[in-house]
Structures are given as C-alpha cells and as structure tokens.
C-alpha cells in the first residue's frame, strides 16, 4: 500500500480484514465510509467494510469452514448452537437474516424462529 516498512502491519491486520469480509486498499483511495488505519502517524491502509448482508454470508461461510462441512449437514443441537452464535453477533438484525440463515442450515424460517424462542425461554 505504502512503504515496505508497513508490510508487517498490513500482514498483521489482513486476517482481521478477511474475517470481516472487508477489502484493503491504499489510503489515498479511501472513500468517506472507509476506515483508514494509521501506523506511526501515517495512513497505511484503508479498509472498506462490507455491507451487512454480505457480512452475514461471509460469517456463514467462515462457520462452514471452521466446522469442515456445510451447516445444513449439522445435527439439530449443532444448528441451535449456530443460531445462538449468530444471534449474539447480530445476524438477525440484518434484513432477510432469518431467511439467509435458514437456507444455510437447510431448515425453515419457522425452525430458526423456534431455535431463537427456545433461547429466550431458557
């Protein structure tokens, strides 16, 4: 992005940017909604954050990679755990979040709502 002395910093933040589904670009190309990361007084890299709906897809894909198989192949208890994790991360505040999660889990929207309601009753 800028000088070669910045490479360790960029290397260090890249896994975080990748995890959130962001995009790294030179600071001089940053738009008003981008976040410029400053290191030792200078802008080193700009991070373009994803749209919320894209973030949910990214989170679901990361959960699949972590578990080593499609979320739809998990058992009921594991699917409930996924729903709890996603709720804690705000996934259901995204428009069509329930539908997106239901599709990834291979269940109906009604089932996702049941998983959410079970949590509130506990």
mmCIF file with all atom_site columns, C-alpha atoms in Angstrom:
data_model
loop_
_atom_site.group_PDB
_atom_site.id
_atom_site.type_symbol
_atom_site.label_atom_id
_atom_site.label_alt_id
_atom_site.label_comp_id
_atom_site.label_asym_id
_atom_site.label_entity_id
_atom_site.label_seq_id
_atom_site.pdbx_PDB_ins_code
_atom_site.Cartn_x
_atom_site.Cartn_y
_atom_site.Cartn_z
_atom_site.occupancy
_atom_site.B_iso_or_equiv
_atom_site.pdbx_formal_charge
_atom_site.auth_seq_id
_atom_site.auth_comp_id
_atom_site.auth_asym_id
_atom_site.auth_atom_id
_atom_site.pdbx_PDB_model_num
ATOM 1   C CA . UNK A 1 1   ? 0.000   0.000   0.000  1.00 0.00 ? 1   UNK A CA 1
ATOM 2   C CA . UNK A 1 2   ? 2.703   2.486   1.046  1.00 0.00 ? 2   UNK A CA 1
ATOM 3   C CA . UNK A 1 3   ? 6.333   1.849   2.021  1.00 0.00 ? 3   UNK A CA 1
ATOM 4   C CA . UNK A 1 4   ? 7.836   -1.575  2.622  1.00 0.00 ? 4   UNK A CA 1
ATOM 5   C CA . UNK A 1 5   ? 8.196   -0.825  6.347  1.00 0.00 ? 5   UNK A CA 1
ATOM 6   C CA . UNK A 1 6   ? 4.415   -1.041  6.555  1.00 0.00 ? 6   UNK A CA 1
ATOM 7   C CA . UNK A 1 7   ? 4.271   -4.650  5.362  1.00 0.00 ? 7   UNK A CA 1
ATOM 8   C CA . UNK A 1 8   ? 4.323   -6.218  8.867  1.00 0.00 ? 8   UNK A CA 1
ATOM 9   C CA . UNK A 1 9   ? 1.380   -4.029  9.888  1.00 0.00 ? 9   UNK A CA 1
ATOM 10  C CA . UNK A 1 10  ? -0.586  -4.888  6.748  1.00 0.00 ? 10  UNK A CA 1
ATOM 11  C CA . UNK A 1 11  ? 0.249   -8.573  7.211  1.00 0.00 ? 11  UNK A CA 1
ATOM 12  C CA . UNK A 1 12  ? -0.926  -8.354  10.826 1.00 0.00 ? 12  UNK A CA 1
ATOM 13  C CA . UNK A 1 13  ? -4.320  -6.782  10.053 1.00 0.00 ? 13  UNK A CA 1
ATOM 14  C CA . UNK A 1 14  ? -5.085  -8.802  6.903  1.00 0.00 ? 14  UNK A CA 1
ATOM 15  C CA . UNK A 1 15  ? -6.583  -11.822 8.768  1.00 0.00 ? 15  UNK A CA 1
ATOM 16  C CA . UNK A 1 16  ? -8.966  -9.485  10.586 1.00 0.00 ? 16  UNK A CA 1
ATOM 17  C CA . UNK A 1 17  ? -9.975  -7.705  7.395  1.00 0.00 ? 17  UNK A CA 1
ATOM 18  C CA . UNK A 1 18  ? -10.501 -11.074 5.687  1.00 0.00 ? 18  UNK A CA 1
ATOM 19  C CA . UNK A 1 19  ? -12.546 -12.364 8.645  1.00 0.00 ? 19  UNK A CA 1
ATOM 20  C CA . UNK A 1 20  ? -14.981 -9.474  8.411  1.00 0.00 ? 20  UNK A CA 1
ATOM 21  C CA . UNK A 1 21  ? -15.168 -9.661  4.627  1.00 0.00 ? 21  UNK A CA 1
ATOM 22  C CA . UNK A 1 22  ? -13.503 -6.280  4.173  1.00 0.00 ? 22  UNK A CA 1
ATOM 23  C CA . UNK A 1 23  ? -11.265 -5.066  1.384  1.00 0.00 ? 23  UNK A CA 1
ATOM 24  C CA . UNK A 1 24  ? -7.872  -3.434  1.795  1.00 0.00 ? 24  UNK A CA 1
ATOM 25  C CA . UNK A 1 25  ? -6.892  -0.518  -0.435 1.00 0.00 ? 25  UNK A CA 1
ATOM 26  C CA . UNK A 1 26  ? -4.373  2.336   -0.476 1.00 0.00 ? 26  UNK A CA 1
ATOM 27  C CA . UNK A 1 27  ? -5.294  5.128   1.949  1.00 0.00 ? 27  UNK A CA 1
ATOM 28  C CA . UNK A 1 28  ? -5.454  7.713   -0.851 1.00 0.00 ? 28  UNK A CA 1
ATOM 29  C CA . UNK A 1 29  ? -8.276  5.689   -2.430 1.00 0.00 ? 29  UNK A CA 1
ATOM 30  C CA . UNK A 1 30  ? -10.381 5.673   0.749  1.00 0.00 ? 30  UNK A CA 1
ATOM 31  C CA . UNK A 1 31  ? -13.952 6.805   0.473  1.00 0.00 ? 31  UNK A CA 1
ATOM 32  C CA . UNK A 1 32  ? -15.935 8.568   3.203  1.00 0.00 ? 32  UNK A CA 1
ATOM 33  C CA . UNK A 1 33  ? -17.196 5.266   4.674  1.00 0.00 ? 33  UNK A CA 1
ATOM 34  C CA . UNK A 1 34  ? -13.819 3.507   4.619  1.00 0.00 ? 34  UNK A CA 1
ATOM 35  C CA . UNK A 1 35  ? -11.610 3.196   7.713  1.00 0.00 ? 35  UNK A CA 1
ATOM 36  C CA . UNK A 1 36  ? -8.018  4.388   7.309  1.00 0.00 ? 36  UNK A CA 1
ATOM 37  C CA . UNK A 1 37  ? -5.629  2.561   9.624  1.00 0.00 ? 37  UNK A CA 1
ATOM 38  C CA . UNK A 1 38  ? -2.815  4.770   10.891 1.00 0.00 ? 38  UNK A CA 1
ATOM 39  C CA . UNK A 1 39  ? 0.560   3.366   11.965 1.00 0.00 ? 39  UNK A CA 1
ATOM 40  C CA . UNK A 1 40  ? 3.320   5.541   13.386 1.00 0.00 ? 40  UNK A CA 1
ATOM 41  C CA . UNK A 1 41  ? 1.495   8.703   12.377 1.00 0.00 ? 41  UNK A CA 1
ATOM 42  C CA . UNK A 1 42  ? 0.766   7.820   8.753  1.00 0.00 ? 42  UNK A CA 1
ATOM 43  C CA . UNK A 1 43  ? -2.188  6.257   6.980  1.00 0.00 ? 43  UNK A CA 1
ATOM 44  C CA . UNK A 1 44  ? -1.016  2.792   5.945  1.00 0.00 ? 44  UNK A CA 1
ATOM 45  C CA . UNK A 1 45  ? -4.064  1.057   4.582  1.00 0.00 ? 45  UNK A CA 1
ATOM 46  C CA . UNK A 1 46  ? -7.746  1.775   4.143  1.00 0.00 ? 46  UNK A CA 1
ATOM 47  C CA . UNK A 1 47  ? -10.349 -0.859  4.917  1.00 0.00 ? 47  UNK A CA 1
ATOM 48  C CA . UNK A 1 48  ? -13.612 -0.939  3.020  1.00 0.00 ? 48  UNK A CA 1
ATOM 49  C CA . UNK A 1 49  ? -16.158 -2.619  5.236  1.00 0.00 ? 49  UNK A CA 1
ATOM 50  C CA . UNK A 1 50  ? -18.697 -4.968  3.651  1.00 0.00 ? 50  UNK A CA 1
ATOM 51  C CA . UNK A 1 51  ? -22.409 -4.358  3.509  1.00 0.00 ? 51  UNK A CA 1
ATOM 52  C CA . UNK A 1 52  ? -24.209 -6.048  6.419  1.00 0.00 ? 52  UNK A CA 1
ATOM 53  C CA . UNK A 1 53  ? -25.897 -8.632  4.198  1.00 0.00 ? 53  UNK A CA 1
ATOM 54  C CA . UNK A 1 54  ? -22.521 -9.564  2.686  1.00 0.00 ? 54  UNK A CA 1
ATOM 55  C CA . UNK A 1 55  ? -21.094 -9.862  6.187  1.00 0.00 ? 55  UNK A CA 1
ATOM 56  C CA . UNK A 1 56  ? -23.704 -12.458 7.110  1.00 0.00 ? 56  UNK A CA 1
ATOM 57  C CA . UNK A 1 57  ? -22.832 -14.552 4.067  1.00 0.00 ? 57  UNK A CA 1
ATOM 58  C CA . UNK A 1 58  ? -19.162 -14.228 4.980  1.00 0.00 ? 58  UNK A CA 1
ATOM 59  C CA . UNK A 1 59  ? -19.826 -15.270 8.590  1.00 0.00 ? 59  UNK A CA 1
ATOM 60  C CA . UNK A 1 60  ? -21.829 -18.307 7.444  1.00 0.00 ? 60  UNK A CA 1
ATOM 61  C CA . UNK A 1 61  ? -19.047 -19.346 5.054  1.00 0.00 ? 61  UNK A CA 1
ATOM 62  C CA . UNK A 1 62  ? -16.471 -18.992 7.840  1.00 0.00 ? 62  UNK A CA 1
ATOM 63  C CA . UNK A 1 63  ? -18.618 -21.129 10.159 1.00 0.00 ? 63  UNK A CA 1
ATOM 64  C CA . UNK A 1 64  ? -18.779 -23.828 7.486  1.00 0.00 ? 64  UNK A CA 1
ATOM 65  C CA . UNK A 1 65  ? -15.003 -23.742 7.003  1.00 0.00 ? 65  UNK A CA 1
ATOM 66  C CA . UNK A 1 66  ? -14.456 -23.968 10.753 1.00 0.00 ? 66  UNK A CA 1
ATOM 67  C CA . UNK A 1 67  ? -16.774 -26.964 11.083 1.00 0.00 ? 67  UNK A CA 1
ATOM 68  C CA . UNK A 1 68  ? -15.438 -28.622 7.944  1.00 0.00 ? 68  UNK A CA 1
ATOM 69  C CA . UNK A 1 69  ? -18.816 -29.275 6.364  1.00 0.00 ? 69  UNK A CA 1
ATOM 70  C CA . UNK A 1 70  ? -21.957 -27.489 5.176  1.00 0.00 ? 70  UNK A CA 1
ATOM 71  C CA . UNK A 1 71  ? -24.078 -26.129 8.016  1.00 0.00 ? 71  UNK A CA 1
ATOM 72  C CA . UNK A 1 72  ? -27.055 -27.998 6.561  1.00 0.00 ? 72  UNK A CA 1
ATOM 73  C CA . UNK A 1 73  ? -25.311 -31.295 7.462  1.00 0.00 ? 73  UNK A CA 1
ATOM 74  C CA . UNK A 1 74  ? -25.072 -30.460 11.177 1.00 0.00 ? 74  UNK A CA 1
ATOM 75  C CA . UNK A 1 75  ? -27.305 -32.157 13.708 1.00 0.00 ? 75  UNK A CA 1
ATOM 76  C CA . UNK A 1 76  ? -30.110 -30.265 15.425 1.00 0.00 ? 76  UNK A CA 1
ATOM 77  C CA . UNK A 1 77  ? -28.108 -29.376 18.524 1.00 0.00 ? 77  UNK A CA 1
ATOM 78  C CA . UNK A 1 78  ? -25.226 -28.004 16.441 1.00 0.00 ? 78  UNK A CA 1
ATOM 79  C CA . UNK A 1 79  ? -27.664 -25.968 14.326 1.00 0.00 ? 79  UNK A CA 1
ATOM 80  C CA . UNK A 1 80  ? -29.132 -24.481 17.514 1.00 0.00 ? 80  UNK A CA 1
ATOM 81  C CA . UNK A 1 81  ? -25.608 -23.563 18.605 1.00 0.00 ? 81  UNK A CA 1
ATOM 82  C CA . UNK A 1 82  ? -25.011 -21.855 15.249 1.00 0.00 ? 82  UNK A CA 1
ATOM 83  C CA . UNK A 1 83  ? -28.229 -19.850 15.682 1.00 0.00 ? 83  UNK A CA 1
ATOM 84  C CA . UNK A 1 84  ? -27.157 -18.791 19.201 1.00 0.00 ? 84  UNK A CA 1
ATOM 85  C CA . UNK A 1 85  ? -23.774 -17.666 17.899 1.00 0.00 ? 85  UNK A CA 1
ATOM 86  C CA . UNK A 1 86  ? -25.329 -15.769 15.023 1.00 0.00 ? 86  UNK A CA 1
ATOM 87  C CA . UNK A 1 87  ? -27.847 -14.096 17.302 1.00 0.00 ? 87  UNK A CA 1
ATOM 88  C CA . UNK A 1 88  ? -25.015 -12.927 19.573 1.00 0.00 ? 88  UNK A CA 1
ATOM 89  C CA . UNK A 1 89  ? -23.288 -11.467 16.510 1.00 0.00 ? 89  UNK A CA 1
ATOM 90  C CA . UNK A 1 90  ? -26.408 -9.570  15.423 1.00 0.00 ? 90  UNK A CA 1
ATOM 91  C CA . UNK A 1 91  ? -27.153 -11.673 12.351 1.00 0.00 ? 91  UNK A CA 1
ATOM 92  C CA . UNK A 1 92  ? -30.888 -11.390 12.771 1.00 0.00 ? 92  UNK A CA 1
ATOM 93  C CA . UNK A 1 93  ? -30.874 -7.597  12.678 1.00 0.00 ? 93  UNK A CA 1
ATOM 94  C CA . UNK A 1 94  ? -29.893 -7.803  9.004  1.00 0.00 ? 94  UNK A CA 1
ATOM 95  C CA . UNK A 1 95  ? -32.750 -7.676  6.537  1.00 0.00 ? 95  UNK A CA 1
ATOM 96  C CA . UNK A 1 96  ? -33.627 -11.247 5.485  1.00 0.00 ? 96  UNK A CA 1
ATOM 97  C CA . UNK A 1 97  ? -31.216 -12.565 8.136  1.00 0.00 ? 97  UNK A CA 1
ATOM 98  C CA . UNK A 1 98  ? -33.575 -15.325 9.268  1.00 0.00 ? 98  UNK A CA 1
ATOM 99  C CA . UNK A 1 99  ? -34.184 -16.430 5.685  1.00 0.00 ? 99  UNK A CA 1
ATOM 100 C CA . UNK A 1 100 ? -30.447 -16.421 4.895  1.00 0.00 ? 100 UNK A CA 1
ATOM 101 C CA . UNK A 1 101 ? -29.610 -18.457 7.993  1.00 0.00 ? 101 UNK A CA 1
ATOM 102 C CA . UNK A 1 102 ? -32.499 -20.874 7.420  1.00 0.00 ? 102 UNK A CA 1
ATOM 103 C CA . UNK A 1 103 ? -31.282 -21.506 3.894  1.00 0.00 ? 103 UNK A CA 1
ATOM 104 C CA . UNK A 1 104 ? -27.694 -22.111 5.061  1.00 0.00 ? 104 UNK A CA 1
ATOM 105 C CA . UNK A 1 105 ? -28.895 -24.513 7.770  1.00 0.00 ? 105 UNK A CA 1
ATOM 106 C CA . UNK A 1 106 ? -31.305 -26.321 5.447  1.00 0.00 ? 106 UNK A CA 1
ATOM 107 C CA . UNK A 1 107 ? -34.263 -25.615 7.725  1.00 0.00 ? 107 UNK A CA 1
ATOM 108 C CA . UNK A 1 108 ? -37.375 -23.468 7.542  1.00 0.00 ? 108 UNK A CA 1
ATOM 109 C CA . UNK A 1 109 ? -37.663 -19.902 8.841  1.00 0.00 ? 109 UNK A CA 1
ATOM 110 C CA . UNK A 1 110 ? -40.112 -21.309 11.391 1.00 0.00 ? 110 UNK A CA 1
ATOM 111 C CA . UNK A 1 111 ? -37.394 -23.645 12.725 1.00 0.00 ? 111 UNK A CA 1
ATOM 112 C CA . UNK A 1 112 ? -34.930 -20.759 13.094 1.00 0.00 ? 112 UNK A CA 1
ATOM 113 C CA . UNK A 1 113 ? -37.584 -18.765 14.993 1.00 0.00 ? 113 UNK A CA 1
ATOM 114 C CA . UNK A 1 114 ? -38.174 -21.816 17.222 1.00 0.00 ? 114 UNK A CA 1
ATOM 115 C CA . UNK A 1 115 ? -34.432 -22.020 17.973 1.00 0.00 ? 115 UNK A CA 1
ATOM 116 C CA . UNK A 1 116 ? -34.431 -18.304 18.831 1.00 0.00 ? 116 UNK A CA 1
ATOM 117 C CA . UNK A 1 117 ? -37.513 -18.617 21.049 1.00 0.00 ? 117 UNK A CA 1
ATOM 118 C CA . UNK A 1 118 ? -36.044 -21.601 22.915 1.00 0.00 ? 118 UNK A CA 1
ATOM 119 C CA . UNK A 1 119 ? -33.081 -19.430 23.850 1.00 0.00 ? 119 UNK A CA 1
ATOM 120 C CA . UNK A 1 120 ? -35.325 -16.694 25.253 1.00 0.00 ? 120 UNK A CA 1
ATOM 121 C CA . UNK A 1 121 ? -37.304 -19.210 27.324 1.00 0.00 ? 121 UNK A CA 1
ATOM 122 C CA . UNK A 1 122 ? -34.182 -20.728 28.943 1.00 0.00 ? 122 UNK A CA 1
#
